[in-house]
Amino acid sequence: KRLSIPATVSRMLKYIPELQLQVEILLQKKQQILSTICKQDDHDLSNQHHQNKTKLSDGFKVSPFTVSGTKVTDTEATIQISTFGPTSQGIPPLSPILRGLEEDGLFLTDASCFESFGGRVFYNLNFQVETTYNLEAMLLVLNEKLLSLYKKGKA
């Protein structure tokens, strides 16, 4: 049964305040979660800094990158790259990385980037790929390329 236009408008006018209330509740929950995360991050960051110093002093190498990926569909893949810091610390910019991926047959459809409280930068890249594409092999190659660019930036 279809509602008339005035009945539809009337229902929407009643429904919109309910949605606004739900949005307010969700925003309050988000603020609570963010404040909890900030407190945990401050504590975790000091612990992580101590652990990183311990790892380095024990002779272990800490990679400046973490690369992971998922094949979403036969023709889509998502790659996540996280780094320790911005380009001022020798981390390469995203543009040469994207050029290299396009040369390898990955075509960027969407990208986003954000920086966490600890100075860690996260790149989320969505690509169109061929159905026969080997994502695992590409992740290994990508990690090597990132390390190569990183070493060039440090030199």
mmCIF file of C-alpha atoms in Angstrom, residues 41-115:
data_model
loop_
_atom_site.group_PDB
_atom_site.id
_atom_site.type_symbol
_atom_site.label_atom_id
_atom_site.label_comp_id
_atom_site.label_asym_id
_atom_site.label_seq_id
_atom_site.Cartn_x
_atom_site.Cartn_y
_atom_site.Cartn_z
ATOM 1 C CA ASP A 41 47.494 5.653 23.268
ATOM 2 C CA ASP A 42 49.466 7.918 25.585
ATOM 3 C CA HIS A 43 50.222 4.954 27.831
ATOM 4 C CA ASP A 44 50.860 2.570 24.918
ATOM 5 C CA LEU A 45 53.067 5.094 23.116
ATOM 6 C CA SER A 46 55.458 5.374 26.041
ATOM 7 C CA ASN A 47 55.551 1.567 26.334
ATOM 8 C CA GLN A 48 56.070 1.191 22.570
ATOM 9 C CA HIS A 49 58.905 3.719 22.590
ATOM 10 C CA HIS A 50 60.617 1.758 25.356
ATOM 11 C CA GLN A 51 60.045 -1.547 23.517
ATOM 12 C CA ASN A 52 61.399 -0.114 20.245
ATOM 13 C CA LYS A 53 64.543 1.045 22.013
ATOM 14 C CA THR A 54 64.912 -2.416 23.525
ATOM 15 C CA LYS A 55 64.455 -4.104 20.134
ATOM 16 C CA LEU A 56 66.973 -1.822 18.476
ATOM 17 C CA SER A 57 69.498 -2.272 21.251
ATOM 18 C CA ASP A 58 69.074 -6.042 21.023
ATOM 19 C CA GLY A 59 70.094 -5.900 17.343
ATOM 20 C CA PHE A 60 66.684 -6.416 15.719
ATOM 21 C CA LYS A 61 65.736 -4.300 12.736
ATOM 22 C CA VAL A 62 62.379 -2.539 12.906
ATOM 23 C CA SER A 63 60.782 -2.058 9.487
ATOM 24 C CA PRO A 64 59.448 1.442 8.832
ATOM 25 C CA PHE A 65 56.516 -0.052 6.897
ATOM 26 C CA THR A 66 53.747 -2.560 7.304
ATOM 27 C CA VAL A 67 52.024 -3.610 4.091
ATOM 28 C CA SER A 68 48.890 -5.731 3.862
ATOM 29 C CA GLY A 69 46.314 -6.373 1.199
ATOM 30 C CA THR A 70 43.039 -8.059 0.451
ATOM 31 C CA LYS A 71 41.465 -9.087 -2.822
ATOM 32 C CA VAL A 72 37.932 -7.703 -2.473
ATOM 33 C CA THR A 73 36.527 -9.131 -5.711
ATOM 34 C CA ASP A 74 38.041 -10.704 -8.815
ATOM 35 C CA THR A 75 38.799 -7.226 -10.148
ATOM 36 C CA GLU A 76 39.323 -5.182 -6.961
ATOM 37 C CA ALA A 77 42.051 -5.189 -4.331
ATOM 38 C CA THR A 78 42.713 -3.089 -1.241
ATOM 39 C CA ILE A 79 46.222 -2.393 0.008
ATOM 40 C CA GLN A 80 46.987 -0.858 3.399
ATOM 41 C CA ILE A 81 50.359 0.730 4.115
ATOM 42 C CA SER A 82 51.300 2.017 7.545
ATOM 43 C CA THR A 83 54.478 3.961 8.316
ATOM 44 C CA PHE A 84 56.125 5.355 11.425
ATOM 45 C CA GLY A 85 56.004 8.975 10.397
ATOM 46 C CA PRO A 86 55.786 11.668 7.740
ATOM 47 C CA THR A 87 58.160 12.404 4.860
ATOM 48 C CA SER A 88 60.295 14.620 7.085
ATOM 49 C CA GLN A 89 61.542 11.419 8.732
ATOM 50 C CA GLY A 90 62.621 9.837 5.437
ATOM 51 C CA ILE A 91 59.316 8.140 4.650
ATOM 52 C CA PRO A 92 58.722 8.440 0.896
ATOM 53 C CA PRO A 93 55.684 10.324 -0.426
ATOM 54 C CA LEU A 94 52.796 8.376 -1.891
ATOM 55 C CA SER A 95 53.169 9.537 -5.524
ATOM 56 C CA PRO A 96 56.210 7.393 -6.507
ATOM 57 C CA ILE A 97 54.590 4.416 -4.822
ATOM 58 C CA LEU A 98 51.400 4.889 -6.869
ATOM 59 C CA ARG A 99 53.364 5.342 -10.099
ATOM 60 C CA GLY A 100 55.180 2.082 -9.451
ATOM 61 C CA LEU A 101 51.942 0.243 -8.742
ATOM 62 C CA GLU A 102 50.336 1.560 -11.939
ATOM 63 C CA GLU A 103 53.378 0.379 -13.902
ATOM 64 C CA ASP A 104 52.781 -3.053 -12.380
ATOM 65 C CA GLY A 105 49.160 -3.153 -13.599
ATOM 66 C CA LEU A 106 47.287 -1.858 -10.537
ATOM 67 C CA PHE A 107 44.998 1.083 -11.288
ATOM 68 C CA LEU A 108 44.022 3.290 -8.353
ATOM 69 C CA THR A 109 40.271 3.803 -7.906
ATOM 70 C CA ASP A 110 40.221 5.326 -4.404
ATOM 71 C CA ALA A 111 42.719 6.404 -1.753
ATOM 72 C CA SER A 112 42.621 7.744 1.772
ATOM 73 C CA CYS A 113 45.224 8.626 4.346
ATOM 74 C CA PHE A 114 45.197 9.504 8.030
ATOM 75 C CA GLU A 115 47.683 9.989 10.836
#
